[in-house]
Amino acid sequence: MEFSTIGVITKLDLMDDGTDAKDILENRTYPLRRGYVGVVNRSQRDIDGRKDIKAAMAAERKFFLSHPAYRAMADRMGTPYLQRVLNQQLSNHIKDTLPALRDKLQKQLLSMEKEVEEYKHFRPDDPSIKTKAMLQMIQQLQADFDRSIEGSGKGDGRINTAELSGGAKINRLFHERFPFEIVKMEFDEKELRKEIAFAIRNIHGIRVGLFTPDMAFEAIVKKQIERLKEPSLKCVDLVVQELTNVVRSCTDKMARYPRLRDETERIVCTFIRERESEVKRQIILLVDCELAYMNTNHEDFIGFANAQSQTENANKTGRKLGNQVIRKGFLGISNLGIMRGGSRDYWFVLTSESLSWFKDEEERDKKYMLPLDNLKVRDVESGFMSRRSAFAIFSPGGKNVYKDLKQLELSCETSEEMDSWKASFLRAGVYPEKEAPANGDEGNSEPSASLDPALERQVETIRNLVDSYMKIVTKTTGDLVPKTIMYMMINQCKTFIMGELLAHLYASGDQTSMMEESEEEAAKREEMLRMYHACKEALRIISSAQLACTAAPTSAAVNMDFANSTSSGPSPGVARRGPPPPAASRGPPPVPASSRPAPAIPSRPGGRQGLPPPLQPSRAGAPPPVPGRPR
């Protein structure tokens, strides 16, 4: 087994006479890929005697040249040779790792290039730069606000994937939440009939009425139209809240200039509040216009003749959407399992015809599909120790909805999410349950049909007329309220940001103080510039180091073919070959003048391949070499 390790043998001068570490130094005993290097360090006596490094290296050199077992390998022993080998290995390692390090630094430099570009010539006290920065911030705000309302199709790709926001949420408010709020305030059937009966009887007074009075129709319809103000104004409040969130989200990019961000947010939100009051006045005016004139000639109004011949029509809306998907998301089913009140979440898919739920959002393991025909929605109390908001899907006829369950109880994390789901069910034609009238107060109960059949017929006629006319008014209100909010608030807010916001900022105060940077941003800029220049300097150093490493020779691994040799001495009868000339870059340090030069080294089978050349004798007539000791 070989290891990519350089072995270092120390204290060779302390070995007993007759023993040596020749086999280990020749890489025979424990072979290493980089071989072994022997060194002789200063002893404690040498250190105490203040023997300098040069003298110690000279003594080390003399030891290896004079030792009979190590003289043959003296050129690759000693501290100078170990230093050269380690330096060469370090150079090789640097050369191998520099390309990856250079690529990483280049990528980091490119990632910072765009952001640093605006910092290169930045001077915090330059008024022209501050003015330019303000213009850029306002232009960015305009683009972000418009993109948030109209959609991100032309944006920079940063889209909220966690929840609905901006224009998408306002769209849901218009077409799901607002219609749901209108349906929630719809009249109770029994209470409405009782009111109609009292109105007819009070209009007739002491007389017996032969005809159905139209004044009763107007009185009941006006009372119902007046109730439309509450959901309409609530829709305005929800849109204002979402617009404020959009403005705050867009101004977050101005965090570099906190005073500018706060002032911009204040100005835009103040404008939104001003428009809010105008929109609410306009919506109240729309409802008052409906109250001012009952248009009984409307083409969709059934009229008295048809109302008398029609039976009571339930409030059913045909699903004309096809089987399209209305909503998807997680809901908990609370009344499944052994313990009632526990909740298990499933992935629900609501279409215009059915409600399906799956194990997870992959929609591969379908648990059940429930048709929506003749189903209703009602609120239920949450289970014990549960903070989730719950509602139920049930059949008014008392049929089982799912297996042996009369109703399917669903739960959400928040009440807002629950209202949003109920609004989605409303789009699918699943309406809320009408609240039952409270028991008691028998004296004010509805007159019985058995007591006065004529009155009952008149009540039925007025009831059909009110239902027909309220459908017209509700449809008109559901169409005009979103349009009014869109025109008077959202579009004008976009126009204000595009055309007037900058003027308000200039008129609000000192632009110099407004454009003061935050301490965090200044520190970030300094750190970014420091990192940028550090990366450039590192790349320059790496380029220089690569050139130096490429020019330096690569050290070869120690050839261990001689490890299989059975003898370390010279073969008999083999002529001695002259050694190659020494390499200048790998030669040993100069021999001190007082030391005796090393003799020539006999040839060894395969022993010189991949190793530095042996040291040549410095004068003629050197003594013959000491033959190698047989193994």
mmCIF file with all atom_site columns, C-alpha atoms in Angstrom, residues 307-433:
data_model
loop_
_atom_site.group_PDB
_atom_site.id
_atom_site.type_symbol
_atom_site.label_atom_id
_atom_site.label_alt_id
_atom_site.label_comp_id
_atom_site.label_asym_id
_atom_site.label_entity_id
_atom_site.label_seq_id
_atom_site.pdbx_PDB_ins_code
_atom_site.Cartn_x
_atom_site.Cartn_y
_atom_site.Cartn_z
_atom_site.occupancy
_atom_site.B_iso_or_equiv
_atom_site.pdbx_formal_charge
_atom_site.auth_seq_id
_atom_site.auth_comp_id
_atom_site.auth_asym_id
_atom_site.auth_atom_id
_atom_site.pdbx_PDB_model_num
ATOM 1   C CA . ALA A 1 307 ? -95.596 37.473 -10.542 1.00 0.00 ? 307 ALA A CA 1
ATOM 2   C CA . GLN A 1 308 ? -99.196 36.408 -9.907  1.00 0.00 ? 308 GLN A CA 1
ATOM 3   C CA . SER A 1 309 ? -98.894 33.334 -12.101 1.00 0.00 ? 309 SER A CA 1
ATOM 4   C CA . GLN A 1 310 ? -95.470 32.192 -10.953 1.00 0.00 ? 310 GLN A CA 1
ATOM 5   C CA . THR A 1 311 ? -94.836 29.962 -7.977  1.00 0.00 ? 311 THR A CA 1
ATOM 6   C CA . GLU A 1 312 ? -92.081 30.681 -5.542  1.00 0.00 ? 312 GLU A CA 1
ATOM 7   C CA . ASN A 1 313 ? -88.665 30.417 -7.206  1.00 0.00 ? 313 ASN A CA 1
ATOM 8   C CA . ALA A 1 314 ? -85.758 29.259 -5.094  1.00 0.00 ? 314 ALA A CA 1
ATOM 9   C CA . ASN A 1 315 ? -82.626 31.224 -5.444  1.00 0.00 ? 315 ASN A CA 1
ATOM 10  C CA . LYS A 1 316 ? -80.843 28.900 -7.866  1.00 0.00 ? 316 LYS A CA 1
ATOM 11  C CA . THR A 1 317 ? -78.152 29.989 -10.275 1.00 0.00 ? 317 THR A CA 1
ATOM 12  C CA . GLY A 1 318 ? -77.418 27.651 -13.112 1.00 0.00 ? 318 GLY A CA 1
ATOM 13  C CA . ARG A 1 319 ? -73.739 26.821 -13.398 1.00 0.00 ? 319 ARG A CA 1
ATOM 14  C CA . LYS A 1 320 ? -72.795 28.115 -16.781 1.00 0.00 ? 320 LYS A CA 1
ATOM 15  C CA . LEU A 1 321 ? -69.069 27.806 -16.220 1.00 0.00 ? 321 LEU A CA 1
ATOM 16  C CA . GLY A 1 322 ? -68.679 24.268 -17.521 1.00 0.00 ? 322 GLY A CA 1
ATOM 17  C CA . ASN A 1 323 ? -66.662 21.964 -15.340 1.00 0.00 ? 323 ASN A CA 1
ATOM 18  C CA . GLN A 1 324 ? -63.810 24.428 -14.923 1.00 0.00 ? 324 GLN A CA 1
ATOM 19  C CA . VAL A 1 325 ? -61.575 24.525 -11.849 1.00 0.00 ? 325 VAL A CA 1
ATOM 20  C CA . ILE A 1 326 ? -62.478 27.355 -9.491  1.00 0.00 ? 326 ILE A CA 1
ATOM 21  C CA . ARG A 1 327 ? -60.022 26.818 -6.657  1.00 0.00 ? 327 ARG A CA 1
ATOM 22  C CA . LYS A 1 328 ? -57.401 24.468 -5.226  1.00 0.00 ? 328 LYS A CA 1
ATOM 23  C CA . GLY A 1 329 ? -55.859 24.303 -1.786  1.00 0.00 ? 329 GLY A CA 1
ATOM 24  C CA . PHE A 1 330 ? -55.534 22.487 1.529   1.00 0.00 ? 330 PHE A CA 1
ATOM 25  C CA . LEU A 1 331 ? -58.551 22.099 3.838   1.00 0.00 ? 331 LEU A CA 1
ATOM 26  C CA . GLY A 1 332 ? -58.999 20.035 6.981   1.00 0.00 ? 332 GLY A CA 1
ATOM 27  C CA . ILE A 1 333 ? -61.877 17.566 7.350   1.00 0.00 ? 333 ILE A CA 1
ATOM 28  C CA . SER A 1 334 ? -62.879 17.803 11.002  1.00 0.00 ? 334 SER A CA 1
ATOM 29  C CA . ASN A 1 335 ? -65.550 15.111 11.406  1.00 0.00 ? 335 ASN A CA 1
ATOM 30  C CA . LEU A 1 336 ? -63.654 12.135 9.994   1.00 0.00 ? 336 LEU A CA 1
ATOM 31  C CA . GLY A 1 337 ? -61.984 9.552  12.184  1.00 0.00 ? 337 GLY A CA 1
ATOM 32  C CA . ILE A 1 338 ? -62.614 8.296  15.674  1.00 0.00 ? 338 ILE A CA 1
ATOM 33  C CA . MET A 1 339 ? -62.198 11.544 17.609  1.00 0.00 ? 339 MET A CA 1
ATOM 34  C CA . ARG A 1 340 ? -64.521 14.311 16.529  1.00 0.00 ? 340 ARG A CA 1
ATOM 35  C CA . GLY A 1 341 ? -62.803 17.674 16.539  1.00 0.00 ? 341 GLY A CA 1
ATOM 36  C CA . GLY A 1 342 ? -59.557 16.363 15.144  1.00 0.00 ? 342 GLY A CA 1
ATOM 37  C CA . SER A 1 343 ? -58.614 17.572 11.700  1.00 0.00 ? 343 SER A CA 1
ATOM 38  C CA . ARG A 1 344 ? -56.745 15.971 8.830   1.00 0.00 ? 344 ARG A CA 1
ATOM 39  C CA . ASP A 1 345 ? -55.659 18.067 5.860   1.00 0.00 ? 345 ASP A CA 1
ATOM 40  C CA . TYR A 1 346 ? -56.376 17.053 2.276   1.00 0.00 ? 346 TYR A CA 1
ATOM 41  C CA . TRP A 1 347 ? -55.803 18.757 -1.062  1.00 0.00 ? 347 TRP A CA 1
ATOM 42  C CA . PHE A 1 348 ? -59.198 20.008 -2.332  1.00 0.00 ? 348 PHE A CA 1
ATOM 43  C CA . VAL A 1 349 ? -60.106 20.827 -5.917  1.00 0.00 ? 349 VAL A CA 1
ATOM 44  C CA . LEU A 1 350 ? -63.332 22.814 -6.354  1.00 0.00 ? 350 LEU A CA 1
ATOM 45  C CA . THR A 1 351 ? -64.884 22.915 -9.819  1.00 0.00 ? 351 THR A CA 1
ATOM 46  C CA . SER A 1 352 ? -68.196 24.311 -10.974 1.00 0.00 ? 352 SER A CA 1
ATOM 47  C CA . GLU A 1 353 ? -69.781 20.849 -10.688 1.00 0.00 ? 353 GLU A CA 1
ATOM 48  C CA . SER A 1 354 ? -67.947 18.904 -7.965  1.00 0.00 ? 354 SER A CA 1
ATOM 49  C CA . LEU A 1 355 ? -65.661 18.989 -4.930  1.00 0.00 ? 355 LEU A CA 1
ATOM 50  C CA . SER A 1 356 ? -62.810 16.460 -4.917  1.00 0.00 ? 356 SER A CA 1
ATOM 51  C CA . TRP A 1 357 ? -60.084 15.866 -2.395  1.00 0.00 ? 357 TRP A CA 1
ATOM 52  C CA . PHE A 1 358 ? -56.766 14.090 -2.661  1.00 0.00 ? 358 PHE A CA 1
ATOM 53  C CA . LYS A 1 359 ? -54.025 12.911 -0.322  1.00 0.00 ? 359 LYS A CA 1
ATOM 54  C CA . ASP A 1 360 ? -51.660 15.708 -1.407  1.00 0.00 ? 360 ASP A CA 1
ATOM 55  C CA . GLU A 1 361 ? -51.165 18.354 -4.083  1.00 0.00 ? 361 GLU A CA 1
ATOM 56  C CA . GLU A 1 362 ? -49.857 15.787 -6.584  1.00 0.00 ? 362 GLU A CA 1
ATOM 57  C CA . GLU A 1 363 ? -53.549 14.838 -7.174  1.00 0.00 ? 363 GLU A CA 1
ATOM 58  C CA . ARG A 1 364 ? -52.751 11.180 -7.751  1.00 0.00 ? 364 ARG A CA 1
ATOM 59  C CA . ASP A 1 365 ? -54.566 9.515  -4.845  1.00 0.00 ? 365 ASP A CA 1
ATOM 60  C CA . LYS A 1 366 ? -58.185 10.733 -5.089  1.00 0.00 ? 366 LYS A CA 1
ATOM 61  C CA . LYS A 1 367 ? -60.144 10.126 -1.909  1.00 0.00 ? 367 LYS A CA 1
ATOM 62  C CA . TYR A 1 368 ? -63.629 11.177 -3.041  1.00 0.00 ? 368 TYR A CA 1
ATOM 63  C CA . MET A 1 369 ? -65.568 13.354 -5.483  1.00 0.00 ? 369 MET A CA 1
ATOM 64  C CA . LEU A 1 370 ? -68.712 15.079 -4.189  1.00 0.00 ? 370 LEU A CA 1
ATOM 65  C CA . PRO A 1 371 ? -71.261 16.523 -6.688  1.00 0.00 ? 371 PRO A CA 1
ATOM 66  C CA . LEU A 1 372 ? -72.395 20.040 -5.778  1.00 0.00 ? 372 LEU A CA 1
ATOM 67  C CA . ASP A 1 373 ? -76.086 19.669 -6.765  1.00 0.00 ? 373 ASP A CA 1
ATOM 68  C CA . ASN A 1 374 ? -78.508 20.845 -4.052  1.00 0.00 ? 374 ASN A CA 1
ATOM 69  C CA . LEU A 1 375 ? -75.750 21.536 -1.492  1.00 0.00 ? 375 LEU A CA 1
ATOM 70  C CA . LYS A 1 376 ? -75.524 24.442 0.936   1.00 0.00 ? 376 LYS A CA 1
ATOM 71  C CA . VAL A 1 377 ? -72.876 26.032 3.149   1.00 0.00 ? 377 VAL A CA 1
ATOM 72  C CA . ARG A 1 378 ? -73.212 26.902 6.827   1.00 0.00 ? 378 ARG A CA 1
ATOM 73  C CA . ASP A 1 379 ? -70.904 27.869 9.675   1.00 0.00 ? 379 ASP A CA 1
ATOM 74  C CA . VAL A 1 380 ? -70.099 25.361 12.416  1.00 0.00 ? 380 VAL A CA 1
ATOM 75  C CA . GLU A 1 381 ? -68.346 25.701 15.735  1.00 0.00 ? 381 GLU A CA 1
ATOM 76  C CA . SER A 1 382 ? -64.699 24.660 15.865  1.00 0.00 ? 382 SER A CA 1
ATOM 77  C CA . GLY A 1 383 ? -63.761 21.547 17.794  1.00 0.00 ? 383 GLY A CA 1
ATOM 78  C CA . PHE A 1 384 ? -62.506 21.583 21.365  1.00 0.00 ? 384 PHE A CA 1
ATOM 79  C CA . MET A 1 385 ? -58.952 22.945 21.680  1.00 0.00 ? 385 MET A CA 1
ATOM 80  C CA . SER A 1 386 ? -59.006 23.924 18.003  1.00 0.00 ? 386 SER A CA 1
ATOM 81  C CA . ARG A 1 387 ? -58.200 27.417 16.744  1.00 0.00 ? 387 ARG A CA 1
ATOM 82  C CA . ARG A 1 388 ? -59.159 26.718 13.140  1.00 0.00 ? 388 ARG A CA 1
ATOM 83  C CA . SER A 1 389 ? -62.215 28.300 11.494  1.00 0.00 ? 389 SER A CA 1
ATOM 84  C CA . ALA A 1 390 ? -64.747 25.767 10.257  1.00 0.00 ? 390 ALA A CA 1
ATOM 85  C CA . PHE A 1 391 ? -67.746 25.553 7.921   1.00 0.00 ? 391 PHE A CA 1
ATOM 86  C CA . ALA A 1 392 ? -69.843 22.675 6.627   1.00 0.00 ? 392 ALA A CA 1
ATOM 87  C CA . ILE A 1 393 ? -71.211 21.406 3.325   1.00 0.00 ? 393 ILE A CA 1
ATOM 88  C CA . PHE A 1 394 ? -74.637 19.752 3.695   1.00 0.00 ? 394 PHE A CA 1
ATOM 89  C CA . SER A 1 395 ? -77.777 18.801 1.804   1.00 0.00 ? 395 SER A CA 1
ATOM 90  C CA . PRO A 1 396 ? -80.944 20.690 2.869   1.00 0.00 ? 396 PRO A CA 1
ATOM 91  C CA . GLY A 1 397 ? -82.977 17.526 2.252   1.00 0.00 ? 397 GLY A CA 1
ATOM 92  C CA . GLY A 1 398 ? -81.140 15.670 4.995   1.00 0.00 ? 398 GLY A CA 1
ATOM 93  C CA . LYS A 1 399 ? -79.376 13.216 2.704   1.00 0.00 ? 399 LYS A CA 1
ATOM 94  C CA . ASN A 1 400 ? -75.943 11.859 3.510   1.00 0.00 ? 400 ASN A CA 1
ATOM 95  C CA . VAL A 1 401 ? -73.187 13.915 1.947   1.00 0.00 ? 401 VAL A CA 1
ATOM 96  C CA . TYR A 1 402 ? -70.225 11.581 2.456   1.00 0.00 ? 402 TYR A CA 1
ATOM 97  C CA . LYS A 1 403 ? -70.675 7.947  3.509   1.00 0.00 ? 403 LYS A CA 1
ATOM 98  C CA . ASP A 1 404 ? -72.867 8.081  6.653   1.00 0.00 ? 404 ASP A CA 1
ATOM 99  C CA . LEU A 1 405 ? -72.231 11.790 7.347   1.00 0.00 ? 405 LEU A CA 1
ATOM 100 C CA . LYS A 1 406 ? -75.039 14.324 7.034   1.00 0.00 ? 406 LYS A CA 1
ATOM 101 C CA . GLN A 1 407 ? -72.514 17.127 6.534   1.00 0.00 ? 407 GLN A CA 1
ATOM 102 C CA . LEU A 1 408 ? -68.842 17.499 5.649   1.00 0.00 ? 408 LEU A CA 1
ATOM 103 C CA . GLU A 1 409 ? -67.091 19.809 8.102   1.00 0.00 ? 409 GLU A CA 1
ATOM 104 C CA . LEU A 1 410 ? -64.126 21.677 6.598   1.00 0.00 ? 410 LEU A CA 1
ATOM 105 C CA . SER A 1 411 ? -61.644 23.852 8.468   1.00 0.00 ? 411 SER A CA 1
ATOM 106 C CA . CYS A 1 412 ? -59.117 26.583 7.580   1.00 0.00 ? 412 CYS A CA 1
ATOM 107 C CA . GLU A 1 413 ? -56.251 28.264 9.382   1.00 0.00 ? 413 GLU A CA 1
ATOM 108 C CA . THR A 1 414 ? -57.918 31.698 9.496   1.00 0.00 ? 414 THR A CA 1
ATOM 109 C CA . SER A 1 415 ? -61.403 33.157 9.249   1.00 0.00 ? 415 SER A CA 1
ATOM 110 C CA . GLU A 1 416 ? -60.321 35.211 6.238   1.00 0.00 ? 416 GLU A CA 1
ATOM 111 C CA . GLU A 1 417 ? -59.311 32.046 4.412   1.00 0.00 ? 417 GLU A CA 1
ATOM 112 C CA . MET A 1 418 ? -62.645 30.477 5.355   1.00 0.00 ? 418 MET A CA 1
ATOM 113 C CA . ASP A 1 419 ? -64.600 33.416 3.904   1.00 0.00 ? 419 ASP A CA 1
ATOM 114 C CA . SER A 1 420 ? -62.520 33.184 0.756   1.00 0.00 ? 420 SER A CA 1
ATOM 115 C CA . TRP A 1 421 ? -63.353 29.476 0.373   1.00 0.00 ? 421 TRP A CA 1
ATOM 116 C CA . LYS A 1 422 ? -67.055 30.143 0.964   1.00 0.00 ? 422 LYS A CA 1
ATOM 117 C CA . ALA A 1 423 ? -66.888 32.835 -1.716  1.00 0.00 ? 423 ALA A CA 1
ATOM 118 C CA . SER A 1 424 ? -65.393 30.240 -4.080  1.00 0.00 ? 424 SER A CA 1
ATOM 119 C CA . PHE A 1 425 ? -68.248 27.850 -3.250  1.00 0.00 ? 425 PHE A CA 1
ATOM 120 C CA . LEU A 1 426 ? -70.623 30.704 -4.047  1.00 0.00 ? 426 LEU A CA 1
ATOM 121 C CA . ARG A 1 427 ? -69.126 30.938 -7.561  1.00 0.00 ? 427 ARG A CA 1
ATOM 122 C CA . ALA A 1 428 ? -69.805 27.223 -7.930  1.00 0.00 ? 428 ALA A CA 1
ATOM 123 C CA . GLY A 1 429 ? -73.473 27.732 -7.009  1.00 0.00 ? 429 GLY A CA 1
ATOM 124 C CA . VAL A 1 430 ? -73.280 26.512 -3.401  1.00 0.00 ? 430 VAL A CA 1
ATOM 125 C CA . TYR A 1 431 ? -75.062 29.212 -1.381  1.00 0.00 ? 431 TYR A CA 1
ATOM 126 C CA . PRO A 1 432 ? -75.047 29.842 2.370   1.00 0.00 ? 432 PRO A CA 1
ATOM 127 C CA . GLU A 1 433 ? -77.866 28.508 4.497   1.00 0.00 ? 433 GLU A CA 1
#
